[in-house]
Amino acid sequence: MDVLAIRKKANDMFYGYYRLLVPAFYMINCVTLLAQLSSSGFLSLTIEFLLVTLSHGFIHMALMLDHGEVKEFSFSDIFIGIKQFAKYFPSYIVRKVILVGAMLLIMVPAFSILYHMAGEQFYRVFDHLIYLLFSNSFRIDMISFFLTDYFSWWVLLFIGLGVIVYFYLSAVFILVPCIVEDYDYAWNEALIKSAKMMSGHIKDFIRLVLSFTPNYLAYFASSLLVMSVCGFLPIAGTSTYLVISMLLMITSYQIRFYQAISIFYLELRDQTREPNSHELFKI
Protein backbone atom coordinates (compact mmCIF):
# COMPACT_ATOMS: atom_id res chain seq x y z
CA MET A 1 0.00 0.00 0.00
CA ASP A 2 1.37 3.40 -1.00
CA VAL A 3 1.23 5.34 2.27
CA LEU A 4 2.81 8.47 0.79
CA ALA A 5 0.15 8.55 -1.95
CA ILE A 6 -2.58 8.33 0.71
CA ARG A 7 -0.99 11.16 2.65
CA LYS A 8 -0.69 13.29 -0.49
CA LYS A 9 -4.33 12.70 -1.39
CA ALA A 10 -5.39 13.59 2.17
CA ASN A 11 -3.40 16.85 1.89
CA ASP A 12 -5.02 17.63 -1.46
CA MET A 13 -8.48 17.02 0.04
CA PHE A 14 -7.64 19.37 2.92
CA TYR A 15 -6.54 22.20 0.65
CA GLY A 16 -9.52 21.64 -1.64
CA TYR A 17 -12.16 21.67 1.11
CA TYR A 18 -10.61 23.42 4.12
CA ARG A 19 -13.27 26.15 4.08
CA LEU A 20 -15.91 23.49 4.70
CA LEU A 21 -13.87 21.22 6.96
CA VAL A 22 -12.29 23.67 9.41
CA PRO A 23 -15.59 25.16 10.76
CA ALA A 24 -17.19 21.68 10.91
CA PHE A 25 -14.26 20.15 12.80
CA TYR A 26 -14.13 23.19 15.07
CA MET A 27 -17.75 22.72 16.14
CA ILE A 28 -17.16 19.08 17.07
CA ASN A 29 -13.98 19.91 18.96
CA CYS A 30 -15.76 22.62 20.94
CA VAL A 31 -18.08 19.96 22.35
CA THR A 32 -15.27 17.50 23.09
CA LEU A 33 -13.53 20.32 24.95
CA LEU A 34 -15.93 19.59 27.82
CA ALA A 35 -13.87 16.53 28.72
CA GLN A 36 -10.68 18.61 28.81
CA LEU A 37 -12.08 21.35 31.06
CA SER A 38 -12.45 18.93 33.95
CA SER A 39 -9.40 18.52 36.19
CA SER A 40 -10.65 15.12 37.33
CA GLY A 41 -9.37 12.07 35.49
CA PHE A 42 -12.44 9.96 36.25
CA LEU A 43 -14.85 12.72 35.20
CA SER A 44 -12.84 13.33 32.03
CA LEU A 45 -12.95 9.60 31.19
CA THR A 46 -16.70 9.43 31.91
CA ILE A 47 -17.43 12.38 29.61
CA GLU A 48 -15.26 10.81 26.93
CA PHE A 49 -17.31 7.60 27.12
CA LEU A 50 -20.58 9.54 26.91
CA LEU A 51 -19.34 11.55 23.90
CA VAL A 52 -17.72 8.54 22.24
CA THR A 53 -19.85 8.78 19.07
CA LEU A 54 -19.29 12.51 18.59
CA SER A 55 -16.10 11.95 16.59
CA HIS A 56 -18.05 9.93 14.02
CA GLY A 57 -18.77 13.22 12.28
CA PHE A 58 -15.09 13.35 11.28
CA ILE A 59 -15.28 10.00 9.47
CA HIS A 60 -18.73 10.73 8.02
CA MET A 61 -17.53 13.96 6.42
CA ALA A 62 -14.27 12.37 5.21
CA LEU A 63 -16.16 9.55 3.48
CA MET A 64 -18.61 12.06 1.98
CA LEU A 65 -15.69 13.85 0.33
CA ASP A 66 -14.17 10.59 -0.90
CA HIS A 67 -17.47 9.43 -2.37
CA GLY A 68 -18.04 12.62 -4.36
CA GLU A 69 -17.95 16.40 -4.46
CA VAL A 70 -19.60 18.10 -1.48
CA LYS A 71 -20.81 21.70 -1.56
CA GLU A 72 -21.57 21.97 2.15
CA PHE A 73 -21.94 20.01 5.37
CA SER A 74 -25.26 20.24 7.15
CA PHE A 75 -25.60 20.37 10.93
CA SER A 76 -26.85 16.78 10.74
CA ASP A 77 -23.68 15.72 8.91
CA ILE A 78 -21.42 17.35 11.47
CA PHE A 79 -23.22 15.91 14.50
CA ILE A 80 -24.37 12.64 12.94
CA GLY A 81 -22.76 10.78 15.84
CA ILE A 82 -25.29 12.42 18.17
CA LYS A 83 -28.23 12.40 15.76
CA GLN A 84 -27.86 8.65 15.13
CA PHE A 85 -26.48 7.85 18.57
CA ALA A 86 -28.33 4.54 18.89
CA LYS A 87 -26.86 3.27 15.62
CA TYR A 88 -23.21 4.08 16.34
CA PHE A 89 -22.97 3.84 20.12
CA PRO A 90 -22.70 0.01 20.48
CA SER A 91 -19.73 -0.27 18.11
CA TYR A 92 -17.96 2.74 19.57
CA ILE A 93 -18.50 1.89 23.23
CA VAL A 94 -17.48 -1.77 22.86
CA ARG A 95 -14.33 -0.72 20.99
CA LYS A 96 -13.55 1.85 23.69
CA VAL A 97 -14.10 -0.65 26.50
CA ILE A 98 -11.77 -3.15 24.81
CA LEU A 99 -9.03 -0.55 24.33
CA VAL A 100 -9.26 1.00 27.79
CA GLY A 101 -9.80 -2.34 29.55
CA ALA A 102 -6.77 -3.96 27.91
CA MET A 103 -4.56 -0.97 28.66
CA LEU A 104 -5.58 -0.74 32.32
CA LEU A 105 -5.14 -4.49 32.76
CA ILE A 106 -1.55 -4.27 31.53
CA MET A 107 -0.97 -1.35 33.91
CA VAL A 108 -2.17 -3.17 37.06
CA PRO A 109 1.42 -3.75 38.31
CA ALA A 110 2.09 -0.01 37.93
CA PHE A 111 -1.02 0.80 39.94
CA SER A 112 0.10 -1.63 42.64
CA ILE A 113 3.51 0.05 42.90
CA LEU A 114 1.92 3.50 43.02
CA TYR A 115 -0.45 2.30 45.75
CA HIS A 116 2.46 1.33 47.98
CA MET A 117 4.29 4.57 47.17
CA ALA A 118 1.35 6.93 47.62
CA GLY A 119 -0.55 5.33 50.50
CA GLU A 120 -3.53 7.50 51.40
CA GLN A 121 -2.78 9.77 48.44
CA PHE A 122 -3.30 6.92 45.96
CA TYR A 123 -6.74 8.09 44.77
CA ARG A 124 -5.34 11.53 43.90
CA VAL A 125 -2.33 9.98 42.14
CA PHE A 126 -4.51 7.52 40.24
CA ASP A 127 -6.93 10.26 39.21
CA HIS A 128 -4.07 12.40 37.86
CA LEU A 129 -2.70 9.42 35.93
CA ILE A 130 -6.11 8.72 34.36
CA TYR A 131 -6.37 12.39 33.39
CA LEU A 132 -2.96 12.35 31.67
CA LEU A 133 -3.80 9.13 29.82
CA PHE A 134 -7.25 10.03 28.54
CA SER A 135 -7.42 13.81 28.32
CA ASN A 136 -6.05 15.68 25.30
CA SER A 137 -4.85 18.45 27.59
CA PHE A 138 -1.12 18.84 28.20
CA ARG A 139 -0.72 19.41 31.96
CA ILE A 140 2.89 20.16 32.83
CA ASP A 141 2.01 20.41 36.53
CA MET A 142 0.66 16.84 36.62
CA ILE A 143 3.63 15.45 34.68
CA SER A 144 5.99 17.24 37.07
CA PHE A 145 3.97 15.84 40.00
CA PHE A 146 4.66 12.26 38.85
CA LEU A 147 8.29 12.78 37.87
CA THR A 148 9.11 14.50 41.15
CA ASP A 149 7.19 12.49 43.76
CA TYR A 150 6.26 9.13 42.22
CA PHE A 151 8.82 8.32 39.56
CA SER A 152 9.69 4.65 39.15
CA TRP A 153 11.19 2.83 36.17
CA TRP A 154 8.84 -0.10 36.80
CA VAL A 155 5.82 2.21 36.80
CA LEU A 156 7.07 3.81 33.59
CA LEU A 157 7.63 0.37 32.02
CA PHE A 158 4.10 -0.94 32.68
CA ILE A 159 2.48 2.35 31.70
CA GLY A 160 4.48 2.27 28.47
CA LEU A 161 3.41 -1.33 27.78
CA GLY A 162 -0.22 -0.39 28.41
CA VAL A 163 0.00 2.53 25.99
CA ILE A 164 1.59 0.29 23.34
CA VAL A 165 -1.23 -2.27 23.71
CA TYR A 166 -3.79 0.54 23.49
CA PHE A 167 -2.35 1.86 20.24
CA TYR A 168 -1.96 -1.61 18.75
CA LEU A 169 -5.61 -2.46 19.42
CA SER A 170 -6.56 1.00 18.13
CA ALA A 171 -4.90 0.05 14.84
CA VAL A 172 -6.72 -3.30 14.75
CA PHE A 173 -10.11 -1.64 15.24
CA ILE A 174 -9.39 1.68 13.49
CA LEU A 175 -11.77 0.89 10.62
CA VAL A 176 -14.82 0.25 12.82
CA PRO A 177 -16.24 3.80 12.31
CA CYS A 178 -15.82 3.51 8.53
CA ILE A 179 -17.45 0.07 8.48
CA VAL A 180 -20.53 1.07 10.49
CA GLU A 181 -20.85 4.13 8.24
CA ASP A 182 -20.56 2.10 5.04
CA TYR A 183 -22.50 -1.04 6.02
CA ASP A 184 -25.52 -1.95 8.11
CA TYR A 185 -23.42 -4.06 10.47
CA ALA A 186 -23.95 -4.91 14.13
CA TRP A 187 -21.16 -4.00 16.56
CA ASN A 188 -19.68 -7.51 16.61
CA GLU A 189 -19.60 -7.64 12.81
CA ALA A 190 -17.89 -4.26 12.59
CA LEU A 191 -15.20 -5.21 15.11
CA ILE A 192 -14.41 -8.53 13.43
CA LYS A 193 -14.57 -7.01 9.95
CA SER A 194 -12.05 -4.34 10.99
CA ALA A 195 -9.70 -6.94 12.47
CA LYS A 196 -9.90 -9.01 9.27
CA MET A 197 -9.33 -6.03 6.99
CA MET A 198 -6.34 -4.84 9.06
CA SER A 199 -4.73 -8.29 9.11
CA GLY A 200 -1.40 -7.84 7.36
CA HIS A 201 -1.84 -4.05 7.16
CA ILE A 202 -0.96 -2.97 10.70
CA LYS A 203 2.53 -1.93 9.56
CA ASP A 204 1.01 0.09 6.71
CA PHE A 205 -1.20 1.94 9.16
CA ILE A 206 1.70 2.57 11.56
CA ARG A 207 3.69 4.00 8.64
CA LEU A 208 0.71 6.20 7.79
CA VAL A 209 0.47 7.48 11.35
CA LEU A 210 4.22 8.12 11.53
CA SER A 211 4.05 10.07 8.28
CA PHE A 212 2.03 12.68 10.18
CA THR A 213 4.76 13.11 12.82
CA PRO A 214 6.01 16.41 11.27
CA ASN A 215 2.44 17.76 11.36
CA TYR A 216 2.01 16.81 15.00
CA LEU A 217 5.40 18.23 16.00
CA ALA A 218 4.54 21.47 14.20
CA TYR A 219 1.26 21.65 16.13
CA PHE A 220 2.98 20.80 19.43
CA ALA A 221 5.67 23.45 18.98
CA SER A 222 3.24 26.16 17.86
CA SER A 223 0.85 25.25 20.68
CA LEU A 224 3.61 25.66 23.28
CA LEU A 225 4.50 29.01 21.74
CA VAL A 226 0.90 30.17 21.91
CA MET A 227 0.67 28.93 25.51
CA SER A 228 3.71 30.96 26.52
CA VAL A 229 2.38 34.10 24.82
CA CYS A 230 -1.15 33.74 26.20
CA GLY A 231 0.32 33.32 29.68
CA PHE A 232 1.18 37.04 29.61
CA LEU A 233 -2.37 38.10 28.76
CA PRO A 234 -4.05 39.67 31.82
CA ILE A 235 -7.55 38.74 30.63
CA ALA A 236 -8.88 35.63 28.91
CA GLY A 237 -5.44 34.12 28.40
CA THR A 238 -6.63 30.53 28.86
CA SER A 239 -9.65 30.98 26.59
CA THR A 240 -7.50 32.56 23.88
CA TYR A 241 -5.02 29.69 24.10
CA LEU A 242 -7.77 27.05 23.81
CA VAL A 243 -9.30 28.71 20.74
CA ILE A 244 -5.97 29.14 18.92
CA SER A 245 -4.63 25.74 19.97
CA MET A 246 -7.76 24.02 18.69
CA LEU A 247 -7.46 25.74 15.32
CA LEU A 248 -3.80 24.74 15.11
CA MET A 249 -4.67 21.12 15.86
CA ILE A 250 -7.43 21.04 13.23
CA THR A 251 -5.41 22.66 10.47
CA SER A 252 -2.06 21.00 11.27
CA TYR A 253 -3.06 17.36 11.32
CA GLN A 254 -6.56 16.41 12.49
CA ILE A 255 -8.42 16.95 9.19
CA ARG A 256 -5.62 15.35 7.18
CA PHE A 257 -5.46 12.37 9.54
CA TYR A 258 -9.16 11.52 9.36
CA GLN A 259 -9.14 12.01 5.60
CA ALA A 260 -6.18 9.63 5.37
CA ILE A 261 -8.03 7.01 7.46
CA SER A 262 -10.99 7.28 5.08
CA ILE A 263 -8.77 6.81 2.02
CA PHE A 264 -6.89 3.95 3.73
CA TYR A 265 -10.21 2.23 4.45
CA LEU A 266 -11.53 2.61 0.91
CA GLU A 267 -8.37 1.11 -0.54
CA LEU A 268 -8.56 -1.86 1.83
CA ARG A 269 -12.27 -2.28 1.18
CA ASP A 270 -11.68 -2.50 -2.55
CA GLN A 271 -8.90 -5.05 -2.01
CA THR A 272 -10.88 -7.28 0.38
CA ARG A 273 -14.42 -6.88 -0.99
CA GLU A 274 -16.28 -10.18 -1.30
CA PRO A 275 -19.42 -10.10 -3.49
CA ASN A 276 -22.64 -11.10 -1.76
CA SER A 277 -20.86 -11.90 1.48
CA HIS A 278 -22.51 -11.51 4.84
CA GLU A 279 -20.33 -13.77 6.84
CA LEU A 280 -21.38 -13.11 10.43
CA PHE A 281 -24.55 -13.33 12.42
CA LYS A 282 -25.85 -10.36 14.34
CA ILE A 283 -26.16 -10.31 18.11
PDB file of N, CA and C in Angstrom, residues 99 102-104 106-107 133 156-172 202 206:
ATOM      1  N   LEU A  99     -10.296  -1.281  24.326  1.00  0.00           N
ATOM      2  CA  LEU A  99      -9.025  -0.551  24.329  1.00  0.00           C
ATOM      3  C   LEU A  99      -8.627  -0.132  25.743  1.00  0.00           C
ATOM      4  N   ALA A 102      -8.039  -3.280  28.153  1.00  0.00           N
ATOM      5  CA  ALA A 102      -6.765  -3.963  27.911  1.00  0.00           C
ATOM      6  C   ALA A 102      -5.596  -3.139  28.434  1.00  0.00           C
ATOM      7  N   MET A 103      -5.638  -1.831  28.210  1.00  0.00           N
ATOM      8  CA  MET A 103      -4.557  -0.969  28.664  1.00  0.00           C
ATOM      9  C   MET A 103      -4.455  -0.950  30.184  1.00  0.00           C
ATOM     10  N   LEU A 104      -5.595  -0.785  30.858  1.00  0.00           N
ATOM     11  CA  LEU A 104      -5.585  -0.735  32.323  1.00  0.00           C
ATOM     12  C   LEU A 104      -5.168  -2.076  32.928  1.00  0.00           C
ATOM     13  N   ILE A 106      -3.002  -4.198  31.644  1.00  0.00           N
ATOM     14  CA  ILE A 106      -1.545  -4.266  31.534  1.00  0.00           C
ATOM     15  C   ILE A 106      -0.881  -3.391  32.597  1.00  0.00           C
ATOM     16  N   MET A 107      -1.553  -2.302  32.977  1.00  0.00           N
ATOM     17  CA  MET A 107      -0.974  -1.346  33.914  1.00  0.00           C
ATOM     18  C   MET A 107      -1.193  -1.701  35.380  1.00  0.00           C
ATOM     19  N   LEU A 133      -3.663  10.170  30.827  1.00  0.00           N
ATOM     20  CA  LEU A 133      -3.802   9.128  29.816  1.00  0.00           C
ATOM     21  C   LEU A 133      -4.956   9.387  28.846  1.00  0.00           C
ATOM     22  N   LEU A 156       6.936   3.309  34.959  1.00  0.00           N
ATOM     23  CA  LEU A 156       7.068   3.812  33.590  1.00  0.00           C
ATOM     24  C   LEU A 156       7.010   2.671  32.578  1.00  0.00           C
ATOM     25  N   LEU A 157       7.623   1.523  32.918  1.00  0.00           N
ATOM     26  CA  LEU A 157       7.632   0.373  32.022  1.00  0.00           C
ATOM     27  C   LEU A 157       6.217  -0.148  31.767  1.00  0.00           C
ATOM     28  N   PHE A 158       5.446  -0.362  32.844  1.00  0.00           N
ATOM     29  CA  PHE A 158       4.104  -0.939  32.681  1.00  0.00           C
ATOM     30  C   PHE A 158       3.124   0.060  32.061  1.00  0.00           C
ATOM     31  N   ILE A 159       3.316   1.342  32.354  1.00  0.00           N
ATOM     32  CA  ILE A 159       2.482   2.354  31.696  1.00  0.00           C
ATOM     33  C   ILE A 159       2.795   2.379  30.201  1.00  0.00           C
ATOM     34  N   GLY A 160       4.084   2.303  29.871  1.00  0.00           N
ATOM     35  CA  GLY A 160       4.480   2.265  28.466  1.00  0.00           C
ATOM     36  C   GLY A 160       3.925   1.052  27.740  1.00  0.00           C
ATOM     37  N   LEU A 161       3.965  -0.116  28.383  1.00  0.00           N
ATOM     38  CA  LEU A 161       3.414  -1.334  27.782  1.00  0.00           C
ATOM     39  C   LEU A 161       1.913  -1.197  27.555  1.00  0.00           C
ATOM     40  N   GLY A 162       1.229  -0.597  28.541  1.00  0.00           N
ATOM     41  CA  GLY A 162      -0.215  -0.394  28.407  1.00  0.00           C
ATOM     42  C   GLY A 162      -0.554   0.525  27.251  1.00  0.00           C
ATOM     43  N   VAL A 163       0.223   1.589  27.086  1.00  0.00           N
ATOM     44  CA  VAL A 163      -0.004   2.529  25.990  1.00  0.00           C
ATOM     45  C   VAL A 163       0.250   1.852  24.645  1.00  0.00           C
ATOM     46  N   ILE A 164       1.295   1.012  24.577  1.00  0.00           N
ATOM     47  CA  ILE A 164       1.593   0.289  23.336  1.00  0.00           C
ATOM     48  C   ILE A 164       0.440  -0.637  22.969  1.00  0.00           C
ATOM     49  N   VAL A 165      -0.095  -1.374  23.960  1.00  0.00           N
ATOM     50  CA  VAL A 165      -1.231  -2.270  23.713  1.00  0.00           C
ATOM     51  C   VAL A 165      -2.442  -1.475  23.250  1.00  0.00           C
ATOM     52  N   TYR A 166      -2.660  -0.313  23.863  1.00  0.00           N
ATOM     53  CA  TYR A 166      -3.794   0.543  23.490  1.00  0.00           C
ATOM     54  C   TYR A 166      -3.692   0.958  22.020  1.00  0.00           C
ATOM     55  N   PHE A 167      -2.510   1.402  21.612  1.00  0.00           N
ATOM     56  CA  PHE A 167      -2.351   1.863  20.237  1.00  0.00           C
ATOM     57  C   PHE A 167      -2.379   0.716  19.235  1.00  0.00           C
ATOM     58  N   TYR A 168      -1.890  -0.461  19.652  1.00  0.00           N
ATOM     59  CA  TYR A 168      -1.961  -1.612  18.747  1.00  0.00           C
ATOM     60  C   TYR A 168      -3.419  -2.012  18.505  1.00  0.00           C
ATOM     61  N   LEU A 169      -4.199  -2.106  19.575  1.00  0.00           N
ATOM     62  CA  LEU A 169      -5.610  -2.455  19.420  1.00  0.00           C
ATOM     63  C   LEU A 169      -6.375  -1.352  18.691  1.00  0.00           C
ATOM     64  N   SER A 170      -5.946  -0.104  18.881  1.00  0.00           N
ATOM     65  CA  SER A 170      -6.563   1.000  18.131  1.00  0.00           C
ATOM     66  C   SER A 170      -6.366   0.796  16.638  1.00  0.00           C
ATOM     67  N   ALA A 171      -5.177   0.318  16.250  1.00  0.00           N
ATOM     68  CA  ALA A 171      -4.901   0.054  14.836  1.00  0.00           C
ATOM     69  C   ALA A 171      -5.753  -1.105  14.324  1.00  0.00           C
ATOM     70  N   VAL A 172      -5.920  -2.131  15.148  1.00  0.00           N
ATOM     71  CA  VAL A 172      -6.719  -3.298  14.752  1.00  0.00           C
ATOM     72  C   VAL A 172      -8.167  -2.901  14.489  1.00  0.00           C
ATOM     73  N   ILE A 202      -1.263  -3.763   9.514  1.00  0.00           N
ATOM     74  CA  ILE A 202      -0.956  -2.969  10.702  1.00  0.00           C
ATOM     75  C   ILE A 202       0.282  -2.101  10.457  1.00  0.00           C
ATOM     76  N   ILE A 206       0.699   1.930  10.706  1.00  0.00           N
ATOM     77  CA  ILE A 206       1.699   2.574  11.557  1.00  0.00           C
ATOM     78  C   ILE A 206       2.553   3.537  10.736  1.00  0.00           C
TER      79      ILE A 206
END
